[in-house]
Amino acid sequence: MDTELESRIGQALEDAKPPSPKTARSIIVVGAGGIVHDAHLPAYQRAGFPVAALVDANLQKASALAEKFGVPLATNSIDEAVRKSPKDSVFDVAVPAKSILDILPLLPDGAAVLIQKPMGDTLEEAEQILALCRKKGLTAAINFQLRYAPNMLAAKRITDAGLLGDVHDMEVVMRVYMPWDLWTFLSTAPRLEILYHSIHYIDLVRSWFGNPTSVQAKTVRNPQTPRLAATKSLITLDYGDWKRVLIATNHGHRYEGSQLSYAQWEGTKGSLHAVLGVNLDYPKGRPDTLSFAQPGEDWKLLPTKGSWFPDAFIGSMGSLQAYVTGAASSLPTSVEDAIDTMRTVEAAYIASERGGVPLKRE
């Protein structure tokens, strides 16, 4: 790698920072589950985002979590949280998808809210959520946080600087073992892998290339987890004849030394390879990394810091806060945009159900 290229990559890495408000507003977190414990609250502590209240139907759970993270109020009442928190507080609704439509009506009209993905269990629910947000005048975003992971921010910055040339190939590959039993509500979910996992990668692809013209997909079940819905998928997103985009996942791979968790981009001038370490040895995880290569040369590990969990959650909340405080002019994961991620998910399920082209018979 020549000195000029190294300097340009260094500058891109320096510029790859998550969005953030000049002055953070207080946050009212609705939900006290594992994702709040593992990602939301640690991220907000790192970023210096103040959390004013923690709300959960299970007051004991909310109180224990609030005590651990120094949150001043734990309650089972959204009304109480609103009364006892600053008037301009931002809401972080981190509940299962089926509960979103029950929670949003309880928020003040005109509030700012970050909603945990997915945007409902179905496209129909997503459309209802969108309509409700419009009716209540909510400034609402969906927590599609992968695009804000440190190595993803860096990859996008490097690409935007022209260092990959014309990007013509993107693939996301997950060959890992995911202990689905950690999420009890998924045991009866009719849709699993695409809706709750590959949705991250679909949204990531959309953040790079926009909406595909069509979707081809097949999602299948695993005989090792016969009580679960499909946990393995192959999704191809159509961006024309000059770009290959695919997502390949297998969440039942128990074999040591052959697990994979990465996103990779190939351009006419260079390629990027990003390891998503959280999926490796889950839930312990491994470090995220980002590597760069030019045609015919060895890969070079780039000096990125941080990981998808919890650092990406700084970006998703920071993006919402930057927008509502006027520090940013756009809200990339707004419900108006996220509905297209849900439409892409729905298209993948429809494609899987319809199947491929039958072989011609004699």
Coordinates of C-alpha atoms in Angstrom, one line a residue:
M1 CA 0.0 0.0 0.0
D2 CA 1.5 3.3 -1.1
T3 CA 1.9 6.3 1.3
E4 CA -0.9 8.3 -0.3
L5 CA -3.4 5.5 -0.2
E6 CA -2.5 4.8 3.4
S7 CA -3.0 8.5 4.3
R8 CA -6.4 8.6 2.6
I9 CA -7.5 5.4 4.5
G10 CA -6.2 6.9 7.7
Q11 CA -8.2 10.1 7.1
A12 CA -11.4 8.0 6.3
L13 CA -10.9 6.1 9.5
E14 CA -10.5 9.3 11.5
D15 CA -13.7 10.7 9.9
A16 CA -15.8 7.5 10.6
K17 CA -17.6 8.7 13.7
P18 CA -21.2 7.9 14.7
P19 CA -23.7 10.7 14.6
S20 CA -24.2 12.5 17.8
P21 CA -26.1 15.6 19.1
K22 CA -24.2 18.6 20.5
T23 CA -26.2 18.2 23.7
A24 CA -27.8 14.9 24.4
R25 CA -31.4 14.7 25.6
S26 CA -32.5 12.4 28.4
I27 CA -33.7 9.0 27.5
I28 CA -36.7 7.0 28.8
V29 CA -36.1 3.3 28.1
V30 CA -39.2 1.1 27.7
G31 CA -38.2 -2.5 28.2
A32 CA -35.7 -4.1 30.6
G33 CA -34.7 -7.3 28.7
G34 CA -31.4 -8.7 27.7
I35 CA -30.7 -6.4 24.8
V36 CA -31.2 -3.3 27.1
H37 CA -28.8 -4.9 29.6
D38 CA -26.2 -6.0 27.0
A39 CA -26.3 -3.1 24.5
H40 CA -28.6 -0.1 25.0
L41 CA -27.5 0.9 28.5
P42 CA -23.8 0.1 28.1
A43 CA -23.8 2.1 24.8
Y44 CA -25.5 5.1 26.4
Q45 CA -23.0 5.1 29.3
R46 CA -20.1 5.1 26.8
A47 CA -21.6 8.0 24.8
G48 CA -22.6 10.0 27.9
F49 CA -26.3 9.9 26.9
P50 CA -28.3 10.4 30.2
V51 CA -31.0 7.8 30.9
A52 CA -33.8 9.4 33.0
A53 CA -36.1 6.4 33.5
L54 CA -36.4 2.6 32.9
V55 CA -39.9 1.2 32.4
D56 CA -40.9 -2.4 32.4
A57 CA -44.1 -4.4 33.3
N58 CA -41.8 -6.3 35.7
L59 CA -40.9 -3.7 38.2
Q60 CA -38.4 -5.9 40.0
K61 CA -36.5 -6.5 36.8
A62 CA -36.6 -2.7 36.0
S63 CA -35.4 -1.8 39.5
A64 CA -32.5 -4.3 39.4
L65 CA -31.3 -3.0 36.0
A66 CA -31.8 0.6 37.0
E67 CA -29.7 0.1 40.1
K68 CA -26.9 -1.6 38.1
F69 CA -26.6 1.2 35.6
G70 CA -27.4 4.2 37.9
V71 CA -30.8 5.1 36.3
P72 CA -32.6 7.4 38.7
L73 CA -36.1 6.0 38.1
A74 CA -37.5 2.5 37.7
T75 CA -41.2 2.1 37.1
N76 CA -43.9 0.0 35.5
S77 CA -45.7 3.1 34.3
I78 CA -44.9 5.1 31.2
D79 CA -47.1 8.0 32.5
E80 CA -45.0 8.1 35.7
A81 CA -41.7 8.1 33.6
V82 CA -43.0 11.0 31.5
R83 CA -44.1 13.0 34.6
K84 CA -40.8 12.6 36.3
S85 CA -38.4 13.0 33.3
P86 CA -37.4 16.1 31.4
K87 CA -40.1 17.3 29.0
D88 CA -37.9 16.8 25.9
S89 CA -36.9 13.2 26.7
V90 CA -36.4 10.8 23.9
F91 CA -38.0 7.3 24.1
D92 CA -36.2 4.1 23.5
V93 CA -38.8 1.4 23.0
A94 CA -37.0 -2.0 23.3
V95 CA -39.8 -4.5 23.4
P96 CA -40.7 -7.5 21.3
A97 CA -42.2 -6.6 17.9
K98 CA -45.6 -7.8 18.8
S99 CA -45.8 -5.2 21.7
I100 CA -44.8 -2.1 19.7
L101 CA -48.4 -1.3 18.7
D102 CA -49.4 -1.5 22.3
I103 CA -46.6 0.8 23.5
L104 CA -46.7 3.6 20.9
P105 CA -50.2 4.9 21.8
L106 CA -48.9 5.5 25.4
L107 CA -46.2 7.9 24.3
P108 CA -46.9 11.7 24.1
D109 CA -47.9 13.0 20.7
G110 CA -44.9 14.6 18.9
A111 CA -42.3 12.6 20.9
A112 CA -39.0 11.3 19.5
V113 CA -38.7 7.6 19.7
L114 CA -36.2 4.8 18.7
I115 CA -38.1 1.6 18.2
Q116 CA -36.4 -1.8 18.5
K117 CA -36.3 -3.9 15.2
P118 CA -38.1 -5.5 13.6
M119 CA -40.8 -3.0 12.7
G120 CA -43.5 -5.5 13.7
D121 CA -43.8 -9.2 13.0
T122 CA -45.3 -8.7 9.5
L123 CA -45.4 -6.0 6.8
E124 CA -49.0 -5.4 7.8
E125 CA -47.9 -4.5 11.3
A126 CA -45.1 -2.4 10.0
E127 CA -47.6 -0.4 7.9
Q128 CA -49.8 0.0 11.1
I129 CA -46.8 1.3 13.0
L130 CA -45.9 3.7 10.2
A131 CA -49.5 5.0 10.2
L132 CA -49.6 5.4 14.0
C133 CA -46.3 7.3 14.0
R134 CA -47.7 9.7 11.4
K135 CA -51.0 10.1 13.3
K136 CA -49.2 10.9 16.6
G137 CA -46.6 13.1 14.9
L138 CA -43.8 11.0 16.3
T139 CA -40.2 11.5 15.1
A140 CA -39.6 7.8 14.9
A141 CA -36.7 5.6 13.9
I142 CA -36.1 1.9 13.9
N143 CA -33.1 0.6 15.7
F144 CA -31.3 -0.8 12.6
Q145 CA -28.0 -0.3 14.3
L146 CA -25.6 -2.5 12.3
R147 CA -24.9 0.3 9.8
Y148 CA -23.5 2.3 12.8
A149 CA -21.0 -0.4 14.0
P150 CA -17.5 1.1 14.0
N151 CA -16.2 -1.2 11.2
M152 CA -19.3 -0.5 9.1
L153 CA -18.9 3.3 9.5
A154 CA -15.3 2.9 8.5
A155 CA -16.1 0.7 5.5
K156 CA -18.7 3.2 4.2
R157 CA -16.3 6.1 4.7
I158 CA -13.5 4.4 2.9
T159 CA -15.8 3.5 0.0
D160 CA -17.3 7.0 -0.2
A161 CA -13.7 8.3 -0.5
G162 CA -13.5 6.4 -3.7
L163 CA -10.9 3.9 -2.5
L164 CA -12.7 0.8 -3.7
G165 CA -13.6 2.3 -7.1
D166 CA -16.9 1.0 -8.5
V167 CA -18.3 -1.4 -5.9
H168 CA -19.8 -4.4 -7.9
D169 CA -20.0 -7.1 -5.3
M170 CA -21.3 -7.4 -1.7
E171 CA -21.8 -10.5 0.3
V172 CA -22.8 -11.2 3.9
V173 CA -22.0 -14.7 5.2
M174 CA -23.0 -16.2 8.5
R175 CA -21.9 -19.7 9.3
V176 CA -22.2 -19.8 13.0
Y177 CA -24.0 -21.4 16.0
M178 CA -26.7 -19.3 17.5
P179 CA -28.3 -20.5 20.8
W180 CA -31.9 -19.5 19.9
D181 CA -33.1 -20.8 23.2
L182 CA -31.8 -17.5 24.8
W183 CA -34.9 -15.8 23.4
T184 CA -37.9 -17.8 24.6
F185 CA -40.4 -15.8 22.6
L186 CA -38.7 -17.1 19.4
S187 CA -39.7 -20.7 20.2
T188 CA -43.1 -20.1 18.8
A189 CA -42.3 -17.4 16.2
P190 CA -43.7 -18.4 12.7
R191 CA -40.9 -16.3 11.1
L192 CA -37.4 -16.4 12.6
E193 CA -34.1 -16.1 10.7
I194 CA -34.9 -13.4 8.1
L195 CA -37.2 -11.4 10.3
Y196 CA -35.0 -11.4 13.4
H197 CA -31.5 -11.7 12.0
S198 CA -30.9 -11.3 8.3
I199 CA -33.1 -8.2 8.5
H200 CA -29.9 -6.5 9.8
Y201 CA -28.0 -7.4 6.7
I202 CA -30.9 -6.5 4.4
D203 CA -30.9 -3.0 6.0
L204 CA -27.1 -2.8 5.7
V205 CA -27.3 -3.6 2.0
R206 CA -30.0 -0.9 1.6
S207 CA -27.8 1.6 3.4
W208 CA -25.2 1.1 0.7
F209 CA -27.2 0.6 -2.5
G210 CA -30.8 1.6 -1.8
N211 CA -33.8 -0.6 -2.6
P212 CA -33.3 -3.6 -4.8
T213 CA -35.5 -4.1 -7.9
S214 CA -36.4 -7.6 -6.8
V215 CA -35.6 -10.3 -4.3
Q216 CA -34.9 -14.0 -4.6
A217 CA -34.7 -16.1 -1.4
K218 CA -35.0 -19.5 0.2
T219 CA -35.2 -19.9 4.0
V220 CA -35.2 -23.4 5.4
R221 CA -35.5 -25.2 8.8
N222 CA -32.8 -27.2 10.6
P223 CA -33.5 -30.8 11.8
Q224 CA -31.3 -30.1 14.8
T225 CA -33.8 -27.5 16.0
P226 CA -37.1 -29.1 14.8
R227 CA -39.3 -26.9 17.0
L228 CA -38.1 -23.7 15.5
A229 CA -39.0 -21.9 12.3
A230 CA -36.4 -21.5 9.5
T231 CA -32.9 -20.7 10.7
K232 CA -31.0 -20.9 7.5
S233 CA -31.4 -18.6 4.5
L234 CA -30.0 -17.6 1.1
I235 CA -31.1 -14.2 -0.1
T236 CA -30.1 -12.5 -3.4
L237 CA -30.9 -8.8 -4.0
D238 CA -31.2 -7.6 -7.5
Y239 CA -29.3 -4.5 -8.4
G240 CA -28.9 -5.1 -12.1
D241 CA -26.5 -7.0 -14.3
W242 CA -23.3 -5.5 -12.9
K243 CA -23.7 -6.0 -9.2
R244 CA -23.9 -9.3 -7.1
V245 CA -25.4 -8.9 -3.7
L246 CA -26.1 -11.9 -1.5
I247 CA -26.8 -12.9 2.1
A248 CA -26.1 -16.5 3.2
T249 CA -26.8 -17.7 6.7
N250 CA -26.6 -20.9 8.6
H251 CA -27.1 -20.5 12.4
G252 CA -26.7 -24.2 13.2
H253 CA -23.0 -24.7 12.5
R254 CA -21.4 -26.3 15.5
Y255 CA -18.0 -27.1 14.0
E256 CA -14.9 -25.5 15.5
G257 CA -12.5 -23.7 13.2
S258 CA -15.0 -23.2 10.3
Q259 CA -17.4 -20.6 11.6
L260 CA -17.7 -17.4 9.6
S261 CA -19.3 -14.0 10.3
Y262 CA -18.4 -11.3 7.8
A263 CA -19.5 -8.7 5.3
Q264 CA -17.3 -8.1 2.2
W265 CA -17.3 -5.6 -0.6
E266 CA -15.4 -5.8 -3.8
G267 CA -14.7 -2.9 -6.1
T268 CA -12.7 -2.2 -9.2
K269 CA -9.8 -0.7 -7.1
G270 CA -10.0 -2.6 -3.8
S271 CA -11.9 -4.8 -1.4
L272 CA -13.0 -4.6 2.3
H273 CA -13.6 -7.5 4.6
A274 CA -15.5 -6.8 7.9
V275 CA -15.7 -9.5 10.6
L276 CA -18.8 -9.3 12.8
G277 CA -17.4 -10.9 15.9
V278 CA -20.5 -10.9 18.0
N279 CA -21.9 -13.9 16.1
L280 CA -18.8 -16.0 16.8
D281 CA -18.9 -18.0 20.0
Y282 CA -22.2 -16.2 20.8
P283 CA -22.9 -14.6 23.3
K284 CA -19.3 -14.2 24.3
G285 CA -18.3 -13.0 20.9
R286 CA -15.0 -12.1 19.3
P287 CA -13.6 -8.7 18.2
D288 CA -14.9 -6.9 15.1
T289 CA -12.2 -6.2 12.5
L290 CA -11.9 -4.5 9.1
S291 CA -9.3 -5.4 6.4
F292 CA -8.5 -3.8 3.1
A293 CA -6.8 -5.2 0.0
Q294 CA -5.9 -4.0 -3.5
P295 CA -6.0 -6.4 -6.4
G296 CA -3.2 -8.9 -6.3
E297 CA -2.0 -7.7 -2.8
D298 CA -2.3 -9.1 0.7
W299 CA -5.0 -8.1 3.1
K300 CA -4.1 -5.3 5.6
L301 CA -5.8 -5.1 8.9
L302 CA -7.0 -1.6 9.6
P303 CA -7.0 0.0 13.1
T304 CA -10.7 0.2 13.9
K305 CA -11.9 0.3 17.5
G306 CA -15.2 -0.9 19.0
S307 CA -17.8 -3.5 18.1
W308 CA -21.3 -3.9 16.8
F309 CA -22.5 -4.7 20.4
P310 CA -22.7 -2.3 22.1
D311 CA -21.0 0.5 20.1
A312 CA -23.4 0.5 17.2
F313 CA -26.3 1.5 19.6
I314 CA -24.5 4.8 20.1
G315 CA -25.0 5.6 16.5
S316 CA -28.7 4.6 16.2
M317 CA -29.7 6.7 19.3
G318 CA -27.2 9.4 18.3
S319 CA -28.7 9.6 14.9
L320 CA -32.2 10.2 16.3
Q321 CA -30.9 12.8 18.8
A322 CA -28.8 14.6 16.2
Y323 CA -31.9 14.9 14.0
V324 CA -34.3 16.1 16.7
T325 CA -31.8 18.6 18.1
G326 CA -31.0 20.1 14.7
A327 CA -27.4 18.7 14.5
A328 CA -28.3 16.6 11.5
S329 CA -30.7 17.2 8.5
S330 CA -31.7 13.6 7.9
L331 CA -32.8 10.6 9.9
P332 CA -31.5 7.5 7.9
T333 CA -33.4 4.8 9.8
S334 CA -36.7 6.7 10.1
V335 CA -39.9 4.7 9.9
E336 CA -40.4 6.2 6.5
D337 CA -37.2 4.5 5.3
A338 CA -37.4 1.4 7.5
I339 CA -40.7 0.4 5.9
D340 CA -38.7 -0.5 2.8
T341 CA -36.5 -2.8 4.8
M342 CA -39.7 -4.5 6.0
R343 CA -40.9 -4.6 2.4
T344 CA -37.7 -6.3 1.4
V345 CA -38.0 -8.8 4.2
E346 CA -41.6 -9.6 3.1
A347 CA -40.4 -10.0 -0.5
A348 CA -37.8 -12.5 0.7
Y349 CA -40.5 -14.6 2.5
I350 CA -42.8 -14.5 -0.5
A351 CA -40.0 -15.5 -2.8
S352 CA -39.1 -18.4 -0.5
E353 CA -42.7 -19.6 -0.5
R354 CA -43.1 -19.4 -4.3
G355 CA -40.0 -21.4 -4.9
G356 CA -37.7 -21.4 -8.0
V357 CA -38.3 -22.4 -11.6
P358 CA -39.2 -26.1 -12.0
L359 CA -37.0 -28.1 -14.2
K360 CA -38.3 -28.7 -17.7
R361 CA -39.5 -32.3 -18.1
E362 CA -39.4 -34.4 -21.2

